[in-house]
Structures are given as C-alpha cells and as structure tokens.
GROMACS .gro file of C-alpha atoms in nm:
model
  397
    1MET     CA    1  14.392  23.543   6.389
    2THR     CA    2  14.080  23.508   6.167
    3PRO     CA    3  13.763  23.696   6.124
    4ALA     CA    4  13.507  23.694   6.413
    5MET     CA    5  13.279  23.415   6.445
    6GLY     CA    6  12.938  23.499   6.417
    7VAL     CA    7  12.670  23.699   6.221
    8PRO     CA    8  12.663  24.092   6.194
    9PRO     CA    9  12.475  24.245   6.446
   10ARG     CA   10  12.109  24.292   6.348
   11GLU     CA   11  12.000  24.658   6.376
   12PRO     CA   12  11.833  24.676   6.709
   13VAL     CA   13  11.471  24.823   6.757
   14ARG     CA   14  11.452  24.892   7.111
   15ALA     CA   15  11.165  25.006   7.308
   16TRP     CA   16  11.390  25.204   7.518
   17GLY     CA   17  11.534  25.402   7.234
   18ARG     CA   18  11.795  25.670   7.286
   19VAL     CA   19  12.064  25.768   7.541
   20PRO     CA   20  12.027  26.115   7.619
   21GLU     CA   21  12.350  26.319   7.609
   22GLU     CA   22  12.366  26.431   7.964
   23LEU     CA   23  12.367  26.079   8.091
   24SER     CA   24  12.728  26.019   7.962
   25ALA     CA   25  12.942  26.013   8.268
   26ARG     CA   26  13.187  26.265   8.175
   27VAL     CA   27  13.433  26.258   8.480
   28PRO     CA   28  13.546  25.941   8.691
   29ALA     CA   29  13.303  25.917   9.005
   30GLU     CA   30  13.611  25.999   9.235
   31GLN     CA   31  13.613  26.325   9.056
   32ARG     CA   32  13.244  26.405   9.132
   33GLY     CA   33  13.269  26.525   9.482
   34PRO     CA   34  13.507  26.548   9.796
   35GLY     CA   35  13.561  26.213   9.976
   36LEU     CA   36  13.446  26.000   9.673
   37ASP     CA   37  13.609  25.686   9.560
   38ARG     CA   38  13.564  25.486   9.248
   39ASP     CA   39  13.293  25.293   9.386
   40ALA     CA   40  13.068  25.585   9.444
   41VAL     CA   41  12.874  25.474   9.136
   42ARG     CA   42  12.499  25.296   9.129
   43LEU     CA   43  12.447  24.935   9.083
   44LEU     CA   44  12.120  24.858   8.862
   45VAL     CA   45  12.035  24.483   8.941
   46SER     CA   46  11.801  24.223   8.736
   47ARG     CA   47  11.694  23.891   8.793
   48GLY     CA   48  11.466  23.793   8.522
   49SER     CA   49  11.184  24.040   8.530
   50GLU     CA   50  11.265  24.207   8.849
   51VAL     CA   51  11.513  24.522   8.851
   52THR     CA   52  11.604  24.697   9.181
   53HIS     CA   53  11.827  24.988   9.268
   54HIS     CA   54  12.134  24.971   9.446
   55ALA     CA   55  12.461  25.154   9.542
   56PHE     CA   56  12.777  24.984   9.414
   57GLY     CA   57  12.897  24.944   9.783
   58GLU     CA   58  12.616  24.687   9.822
   59LEU     CA   59  12.755  24.448   9.566
   60PRO     CA   60  12.901  24.195   9.884
   61ARG     CA   61  12.523  24.167  10.020
   62LEU     CA   62  12.379  24.079   9.674
   63LEU     CA   63  12.665  23.781   9.600
   64ARG     CA   64  12.701  23.487   9.836
   65ALA     CA   65  12.917  23.246   9.942
   66GLY     CA   66  13.030  23.028   9.665
   67ASP     CA   67  12.984  23.278   9.408
   68LEU     CA   68  13.297  23.279   9.156
   69LEU     CA   69  13.363  23.643   8.973
   70VAL     CA   70  13.590  23.616   8.688
   71VAL     CA   71  13.789  23.920   8.606
   72ASN     CA   72  14.002  24.032   8.343
   73THR     CA   73  14.339  24.122   8.435
   74SER     CA   74  14.447  24.282   8.118
   75GLU     CA   75  14.662  24.645   8.170
   76THR     CA   76  14.530  24.958   8.014
   77LEU     CA   77  14.787  25.098   7.764
   78ALA     CA   78  14.846  25.472   7.680
   79ALA     CA   79  14.706  25.344   7.318
   80ALA     CA   80  14.651  25.713   7.145
   81VAL     CA   81  14.936  25.871   6.978
   82ASP     CA   82  14.942  26.177   6.746
   83GLY     CA   83  15.075  26.188   6.419
   84ARG     CA   84  15.054  26.341   6.045
   85ILE     CA   85  14.982  26.214   5.730
   86GLY     CA   86  15.159  26.481   5.533
   87HIS     CA   87  15.028  26.815   5.674
   88THR     CA   88  14.743  26.657   5.819
   89ARG     CA   89  14.727  26.598   6.224
   90VAL     CA   90  14.547  26.259   6.278
   91VAL     CA   91  14.518  26.051   6.602
   92VAL     CA   92  14.668  25.662   6.571
   93HIS     CA   93  14.474  25.437   6.807
   94PHE     CA   94  14.683  25.163   6.806
   95SER     CA   95  14.440  24.855   6.885
   96THR     CA   96  14.602  24.502   6.873
   97ARG     CA   97  14.956  24.330   6.822
   98GLY     CA   98  14.951  24.017   6.548
   99ASP     CA   99  15.172  23.762   6.553
  100ASP     CA  100  15.338  23.891   6.266
  101GLY     CA  101  15.478  24.194   6.441
  102ARG     CA  102  15.176  24.397   6.278
  103TRP     CA  103  14.945  24.605   6.475
  104ALA     CA  104  14.565  24.676   6.404
  105VAL     CA  105  14.521  25.043   6.384
  106GLU     CA  106  14.237  25.294   6.371
  107LEU     CA  107  14.298  25.651   6.248
  108ARG     CA  108  14.091  25.902   6.390
  109ASP     CA  109  14.102  26.293   6.355
  110PRO     CA  110  14.140  26.523   6.665
  111ASP     CA  111  13.829  26.743   6.764
  112ALA     CA  112  13.816  27.072   6.928
  113SER     CA  113  13.722  26.898   7.261
  114GLY     CA  114  14.077  26.720   7.261
  115ALA     CA  115  13.893  26.401   7.195
  116THR     CA  116  13.881  26.246   6.831
  117ARG     CA  117  13.629  26.223   6.556
  118ALA     CA  118  13.593  25.903   6.317
  119HIS     CA  119  13.887  25.992   6.014
  120MET     CA  120  13.757  26.111   5.672
  121TRP     CA  121  14.001  26.020   5.412
  122GLY     CA  122  14.075  26.264   5.069
  123SER     CA  123  13.777  26.322   4.910
  124ALA     CA  124  13.552  26.219   5.148
  125ARG     CA  125  13.686  26.447   5.414
  126SER     CA  126  13.617  26.707   5.131
  127ALA     CA  127  13.246  26.629   5.099
  128ARG     CA  128  13.205  26.628   5.471
  129TRP     CA  129  13.333  26.978   5.479
  130LYS     CA  130  13.090  27.062   5.189
  131GLY     CA  131  12.812  26.949   5.364
  132GLY     CA  132  12.823  26.593   5.192
  133GLY     CA  133  12.793  26.237   5.447
  134GLY     CA  134  13.140  26.162   5.337
  135ARG     CA  135  13.291  25.815   5.393
  136ARG     CA  136  13.469  25.652   5.730
  137ALA     CA  137  13.839  25.503   5.579
  138GLY     CA  138  14.205  25.439   5.729
  139GLY     CA  139  14.357  25.361   5.371
  140PRO     CA  140  14.465  25.340   5.094
  141ALA     CA  141  14.740  25.086   5.162
  142GLY     CA  142  15.041  25.231   5.134
  143THR     CA  143  14.926  25.548   5.330
  144GLU     CA  144  15.248  25.656   5.583
  145VAL     CA  145  15.175  25.839   5.920
  146GLY     CA  146  15.443  26.017   6.088
  147LEU     CA  147  15.488  25.943   6.440
  148PRO     CA  148  15.696  26.081   6.700
  149GLY     CA  149  16.052  25.994   6.729
  150GLY     CA  150  16.095  25.922   6.339
  151VAL     CA  151  15.870  25.639   6.359
  152ARG     CA  152  15.675  25.581   6.026
  153LEU     CA  153  15.308  25.376   6.023
  154VAL     CA  154  15.236  25.211   5.694
  155LEU     CA  155  14.924  25.094   5.636
  156GLU     CA  156  14.899  24.775   5.457
  157GLU     CA  157  14.534  24.589   5.452
  158PRO     CA  158  14.234  24.653   5.623
  159LEU     CA  159  14.163  24.428   5.916
  160GLY     CA  160  13.857  24.267   5.778
  161ALA     CA  161  13.642  24.249   5.422
  162GLY     CA  162  13.388  24.530   5.413
  163SER     CA  163  13.504  24.748   5.673
  164GLU     CA  164  13.812  25.021   5.630
  165ARG     CA  165  13.773  25.148   5.988
  166LEU     CA  166  14.067  24.909   6.095
  167TRP     CA  167  14.393  24.848   5.956
  168TRP     CA  168  14.703  24.642   5.965
  169ALA     CA  169  14.998  24.830   5.951
  170ARG     CA  170  15.363  24.789   5.984
  171VAL     CA  171  15.566  25.008   6.194
  172ALA     CA  172  15.903  25.122   6.073
  173GLY     CA  173  16.178  25.332   6.234
  174SER     CA  174  16.437  25.368   6.498
  175ARG     CA  175  16.230  25.237   6.827
  176GLU     CA  176  16.096  24.930   6.592
  177SER     CA  177  16.193  24.587   6.610
  178SER     CA  178  16.105  24.261   6.437
  179ARG     CA  179  15.797  24.175   6.663
  180GLY     CA  180  15.639  24.570   6.664
  181ALA     CA  181  15.766  24.589   7.061
  182GLY     CA  182  15.893  24.942   6.959
  183VAL     CA  183  15.531  25.057   6.954
  184LEU     CA  184  15.476  25.005   7.337
  185GLY     CA  185  15.808  25.227   7.424
  186LEU     CA  186  15.650  25.486   7.152
  187MET     CA  187  15.321  25.452   7.390
  188ARG     CA  188  15.499  25.491   7.735
  189GLU     CA  189  15.666  25.790   7.612
  190HIS     CA  190  15.425  25.990   7.379
  191GLY     CA  191  15.081  25.785   7.398
  192ARG     CA  192  14.794  25.870   7.631
  193PRO     CA  193  14.454  25.684   7.718
  194ILE     CA  194  14.197  25.668   7.430
  195ARG     CA  195  13.906  25.866   7.515
  196TYR     CA  196  13.583  25.999   7.294
  197SER     CA  197  13.400  26.317   7.305
  198TYR     CA  198  13.172  26.221   7.589
  199THR     CA  199  13.435  26.285   7.850
  200GLU     CA  200  13.520  26.602   7.973
  201ARG     CA  201  13.855  26.613   7.961
  202ASP     CA  202  14.212  26.400   7.952
  203GLN     CA  203  14.280  26.184   8.249
  204PRO     CA  204  14.601  26.032   8.356
  205LEU     CA  205  14.654  25.650   8.249
  206SER     CA  206  14.617  25.523   8.644
  207VAL     CA  207  14.257  25.653   8.596
  208TYR     CA  208  14.194  25.365   8.332
  209GLN     CA  209  14.370  25.098   8.514
  210THR     CA  210  14.141  24.856   8.731
  211VAL     CA  211  14.223  24.699   9.046
  212PHE     CA  212  14.282  24.390   8.862
  213ALA     CA  213  14.527  24.508   8.612
  214LEU     CA  214  14.883  24.316   8.595
  215PRO     CA  215  15.158  24.393   8.351
  216SER     CA  216  15.201  24.133   8.105
  217ALA     CA  217  15.497  23.938   8.009
  218ASP     CA  218  15.531  24.091   7.691
  219GLY     CA  219  15.409  24.441   7.755
  220THR     CA  220  15.110  24.449   7.556
  221GLY     CA  221  14.750  24.529   7.736
  222SER     CA  222  14.446  24.665   7.638
  223ALA     CA  223  14.391  24.949   7.390
  224GLU     CA  224  14.070  25.037   7.602
  225MET     CA  225  14.017  24.979   7.985
  226PRO     CA  226  13.791  24.663   8.076
  227SER     CA  227  13.558  24.913   8.252
  228ALA     CA  228  13.297  24.694   8.425
  229ALA     CA  229  13.581  24.607   8.706
  230ARG     CA  230  13.656  24.982   8.728
  231PRO     CA  231  13.439  25.066   9.043
  232PHE     CA  232  13.600  24.762   9.235
  233THR     CA  233  13.848  24.881   9.539
  234LEU     CA  234  14.089  24.707   9.722
  235ARG     CA  235  13.842  24.729  10.033
  236MET     CA  236  13.561  24.617   9.819
  237VAL     CA  237  13.770  24.292   9.715
  238THR     CA  238  13.855  24.242  10.077
  239GLU     CA  239  13.491  24.222  10.171
  240LEU     CA  240  13.403  24.001   9.894
  241VAL     CA  241  13.665  23.736   9.964
  242SER     CA  242  13.582  23.782  10.344
  243ARG     CA  243  13.223  23.664  10.259
  244GLY     CA  244  13.340  23.365  10.046
  245VAL     CA  245  13.352  23.502   9.688
  246GLN     CA  246  13.621  23.388   9.479
  247PHE     CA  247  13.798  23.522   9.197
  248ALA     CA  248  13.909  23.356   8.878
  249PRO     CA  249  14.149  23.589   8.670
  250ILE     CA  250  14.166  23.553   8.328
  251THR     CA  251  14.311  23.783   8.052
  252LEU     CA  252  14.142  23.931   7.746
  253HIS     CA  253  14.369  24.255   7.576
  254THR     CA  254  14.078  24.448   7.455
  255GLY     CA  255  14.088  24.638   7.096
  256VAL     CA  256  13.935  24.967   7.041
  257ALA     CA  257  13.575  25.019   7.040
  258SER     CA  258  13.375  25.063   6.734
  259ALA     CA  259  13.192  25.402   6.871
  260GLU     CA  260  13.040  25.526   6.544
  261THR     CA  261  12.962  25.179   6.350
  262HIS     CA  262  12.916  24.963   6.643
  263GLU     CA  263  13.063  24.652   6.464
  264PRO     CA  264  13.079  24.330   6.629
  265PRO     CA  265  13.399  24.241   6.842
  266TYR     CA  266  13.689  24.101   6.631
  267PRO     CA  267  13.984  23.880   6.746
  268GLU     CA  268  14.128  23.952   7.076
  269ARG     CA  269  14.425  23.782   7.254
  270PHE     CA  270  14.320  23.587   7.559
  271ALA     CA  271  14.441  23.348   7.804
  272VAL     CA  272  14.233  23.166   8.050
  273PRO     CA  273  14.485  22.966   8.310
  274GLU     CA  274  14.438  22.622   8.456
  275ALA     CA  275  14.378  22.731   8.813
  276SER     CA  276  14.097  22.947   8.683
  277ALA     CA  277  13.941  22.720   8.484
  278ARG     CA  278  13.964  22.458   8.790
  279LEU     CA  279  13.770  22.748   8.987
  280ILE     CA  280  13.500  22.794   8.744
  281ASN     CA  281  13.430  22.439   8.683
  282ALA     CA  282  13.394  22.349   9.081
  283ALA     CA  283  13.179  22.647   9.103
  284LYS     CA  284  12.946  22.512   8.831
  285ALA     CA  285  12.971  22.161   8.989
  286GLY     CA  286  12.846  22.318   9.327
  287ASP     CA  287  12.616  22.581   9.432
  288GLY     CA  288  12.820  22.860   9.325
  289ARG     CA  289  12.746  23.148   9.050
  290VAL     CA  290  12.953  23.209   8.772
  291VAL     CA  291  12.960  23.587   8.753
  292ALA     CA  292  13.161  23.749   8.483
  293VAL     CA  293  13.309  24.105   8.559
  294GLY     CA  294  13.271  24.248   8.185
  295THR     CA  295  13.182  24.145   7.870
  296THR     CA  296  13.585  24.075   7.780
  297ALA     CA  297  13.568  23.800   8.075
  298VAL     CA  298  13.246  23.647   7.905
  299ARG     CA  299  13.420  23.621   7.578
  300ALA     CA  300  13.730  23.496   7.745
  301VAL     CA  301  13.561  23.185   7.907
  302GLU     CA  302  13.287  23.114   7.654
  303SER     CA  303  13.581  23.050   7.396
  304SER     CA  304  13.708  22.801   7.685
  305ALA     CA  305  13.423  22.605   7.720
  306ALA     CA  306  13.364  22.259   7.551
  307ALA     CA  307  13.013  22.187   7.392
  308ASP     CA  308  12.942  22.024   7.745
  309GLY     CA  309  13.044  22.333   7.942
  310VAL     CA  310  13.356  22.248   8.093
  311VAL     CA  311  13.623  22.520   8.090
  312ARG     CA  312  13.966  22.379   7.995
  313ALA     CA  313  14.275  22.608   8.035
  314ARG     CA  314  14.352  22.801   7.677
  315GLU     CA  315  14.531  23.080   7.504
  316GLY     CA  316  14.467  23.226   7.180
  317TRP     CA  317  14.238  23.438   6.991
  318ALA     CA  318  13.902  23.493   7.098
  319ASP     CA  319  13.677  23.497   6.761
  320LEU     CA  320  13.371  23.412   6.919
  321VAL     CA  321  13.066  23.676   6.907
  322VAL     CA  322  12.823  23.548   7.178
  323THR     CA  323  12.479  23.604   7.047
  324PRO     CA  324  12.163  23.489   7.168
  325GLU     CA  325  12.125  23.220   6.871
  326ARG     CA  326  12.454  23.071   7.016
  327GLY     CA  327  12.387  23.121   7.415
  328VAL     CA  328  12.584  23.070   7.670
  329ARG     CA  329  12.752  22.762   7.837
  330VAL     CA  330  12.927  22.856   8.151
  331VAL     CA  331  12.832  23.199   8.282
  332ASP     CA  332  12.545  23.252   8.520
  333GLY     CA  333  12.569  23.655   8.567
  334LEU     CA  334  12.728  23.944   8.443
  335LEU     CA  335  12.845  24.270   8.596
  336THR     CA  336  12.866  24.515   8.298
  337GLY     CA  337  12.831  24.862   8.226
  338LEU     CA  338  12.551  25.041   8.013
  339HIS     CA  339  12.556  25.018   7.657
  340GLU     CA  340  12.427  25.223   7.358
  341PRO     CA  341  12.114  25.086   7.195
  342GLU     CA  342  12.294  25.007   6.889
  343ALA     CA  343  12.582  24.828   7.054
  344SER     CA  344  12.665  24.461   6.944
  345HIS     CA  345  12.761  24.408   7.346
  346LEU     CA  346  12.385  24.409   7.391
  347LEU     CA  347  12.328  24.069   7.225
  348MET     CA  348  12.574  23.893   7.478
  349LEU     CA  349  12.359  24.044   7.771
  350GLU     CA  350  12.060  23.885   7.600
  351ALA     CA  351  12.224  23.575   7.524
  352VAL     CA  352  12.251  23.598   7.961
  353ALA     CA  353  11.928  23.693   8.024
  354GLY     CA  354  11.698  23.722   7.732
  355ARG     CA  355  11.561  24.039   7.516
  356ALA     CA  356  11.317  24.144   7.741
  357ALA     CA  357  11.451  24.135   8.090
  358ILE     CA  358  11.763  24.344   7.905
  359ASP     CA  359  11.499  24.560   7.768
  360ARG     CA  360  11.322  24.618   8.098
  361SER     CA  361  11.631  24.685   8.279
  362TYR     CA  362  11.758  24.984   8.058
  363GLU     CA  363  11.416  25.112   8.052
  364ALA     CA  364  11.439  25.138   8.427
  365ALA     CA  365  11.789  25.270   8.368
  366LEU     CA  366  11.683  25.570   8.192
  367GLN     CA  367  11.393  25.637   8.405
  368GLY     CA  368  11.623  25.631   8.709
  369LEU     CA  369  11.895  25.843   8.477
  370TYR     CA  370  12.151  25.613   8.514
  371LEU     CA  371  12.478  25.732   8.377
  372TRP     CA  372  12.680  25.544   8.049
  373HIS     CA  373  13.004  25.480   7.917
  374GLU     CA  374  13.324  25.380   8.123
  375PHE     CA  375  13.301  25.600   8.422
  376GLY     CA  376  12.938  25.555   8.444
  377ASP     CA  377  12.705  25.341   8.661
  378VAL     CA  378  12.692  24.973   8.613
  379HIS     CA  379  12.426  24.686   8.588
  380LEU     CA  380  12.466  24.345   8.744
  381ILE     CA  381  12.258  24.056   8.579
  382LEU     CA  382  12.176  23.773   8.803
  383PRO     CA  383  11.957  23.444   8.705
  384GLU     CA  384  11.616  23.434   8.862
  385GLU     CA  385  11.581  23.271   9.226
  386GLY     CA  386  11.395  22.946   9.248
  387PRO     CA  387  11.459  22.596   9.146
  388HIS     CA  388  11.665  22.506   8.888
  389ILE     CA  389  11.577  22.532   8.580
  390GLU     CA  390  11.763  22.343   8.287
  391ARG     CA  391  11.906  22.595   8.028
  392CYS     CA  392  11.782  22.600   7.688
  393ALA     CA  393  11.927  22.385   7.456
  394SER     CA  394  12.075  22.676   7.218
  395ASN     CA  395  12.273  22.727   7.510
  396CYS     CA  396  12.428  22.377   7.486
  397ARG     CA  397  12.552  22.374   7.124
   0.00000   0.00000   0.00000
C-alpha cells in the first residue's frame, strides 16, 4: 500500500463560501415524517451551466435507455469502537485493513452529543483545555489502547508522512488472528457506525447500508457508508431497469473521512470485475452515458482505465486522486452528495464538470436550502446535451 497519487488539495477559494450549520441533514430522510422512505430527498441536476431542481424520484426520467450506473457494493461496517488509553476514554475508528494484517485507525475523543471530535494527545490536549490551539495526533508509536474483550491496540507508525491523524496499528488479544480478522468480530460485537456531530443521534447499522451492499468474502467493508447510493430503493432500481438503464457493480471499501482537515483520500482496496468492465466499455462504445454513483465509483473505475479509456478488470489498492489536472477517462456523469467547500472530493467533481459548473451548482444548492452530508440531498452531474464534443487532452493522459 503506497501513498496516494496526486497533489495535496489546494486551499479552495469558492464563491459560494460556507455551508450554514442548519443545512446539515441530522437524521435520515425516512425519519423526517410519516410515510417517507429513504428516497425522499431532493435532487440537484447540473448539465454544464444549466441547473434544475428535482425530487430524487424523478431520476428514472432524467436518465435514458442505454445509460449505465456504476454502483459500489461495499458493505458498511460498525467501525467505531470505544477504548481507553490508561484512564482516558477514546473512540477508535477502524478504517482500512492492510495486507499485513494491521489496521489503519483514527483515534477520536468522545463528545457530549455521543459523536466524536478530533483526538488531542498529551500536552496538546492540555493546551486546548487552557485555550490553546492544540495539535491533532494519534501517537506516539507504542501507545496502547484497551478495547473490549481484552483486546489491545498498539499504534506503530503514521499512515503517511506529514500526518498523524491515521496510524497503522496492530491488534493483539484473545480475538486476534494473524490476518487481523479478529477486529471484524470485535466490530460486530462492540462496534457501532461512525457518525459525526452534525447528526442528531446514533442509528442502527442498517441505516448506513445501501440497497447495493453485499457482504464480502473476507468480511471487510467500508468504514463509512458510500452514501451517494443511499436514496436508492428496490422500487427505484426496478423502475430504472425497466426503462433500460443498466447497473455495473464495483467494490471500493471506503476509509474514514477527514472531517476536520479535509485531506486527500489515501489508498483504498477496490475491485472492478470483468463483467462490469465489459458493461462499461460497451456503454462507452454505444450511445450510453457512464454515470458513477458516488466518488468511490469514480475512483475505482478511473483506477481501472488505461490511457485509451478502456476499462479492464482489476483489483488491489486504488491510490489515484482524481483532479482537474488529471481529468477523467471513463466517467460521463456523477451522482454524489453535497460536499463541504474544503473537501478534496470537489476536485473530482471539477474533473467531471469543470470549476464554473460546480460553483454554479453549489450556489443553487445553498440558495435552494439543500441538505448536506450522508443523510442529505444529492447532486446529479450530467454532460451537456448537444453534439458530441471531444474531451480535452488532459482527460486522455
């Protein structure tokens, strides 16, 4: 597993600015009123400079026969587990299992709402209590975290140079095997879904599963839900199929988000099967549009594409960071949630649609009081209608 390919995210200066706190979706759509399902969210649609407003239920009429939706089948894990460093409570977010059986983890401090905040270590925590800024950290190396069932988590080294938010850690104790599989049992028995302070309360794990989620053969999955697919229901999928829209499943196990520092994504395990590669190439060869459901689907598909845009079956570690400079070779459109102005994901959106189109869309989302985050509204980015226009050279590198 190597550091992510790409440059660190530039500090964005965005005309649409800050997202007001009241636009955070605090509960799932189906819990906002009687008779609602998870598809009861709004859908912002952008085609170049054109922006229109819809309900998510209108999606089948916005797509056409021959279009292909690339969906992530990764199952969400109960990846937050309570622990202690000495007498101090912490919450461990298990992110990614490495090839050597270690886990990439983030230590978080519990807060009064039942969620978590960035962990402050040692003197940094004291500085924060005294009004200082403090330093977010997870180390030092050798730190032991006590977990339920007598399991011990030992921090070994930071995941990447220049950041101490995520650490490689080895788990020891009665539940642990040489491949790290004991952590999965620990999560099943003692874990809960990762959530952040903008949400109102803990939710059952089922709330964080999408309709496309499938258990993996080795039991691994995503630390956080691939949330762009959350509004889909079986009824919606059936209607789309009946209208000639196809689905290509891929798998990318998402790691923990960088909620405070908005770091670029680090390597994540993925697989694009042969059947899905064939479907994607067939859609590109015909009149269909390849629409990724979520940034995870973009990362997996673009990681499997050759320089000529042909997708081949592949599995391993996705270390590609999609930026406007790199461009996209395969994806024509994207269905995604709404992202914070500092989020590195916005660079991927700009690679698909361009900076001006994304800024215009987000200005419309703010004016229209759309809801942000995993339980919020969604944004469908489609190519402009009209004669075929050759992609720019930067998209073909």
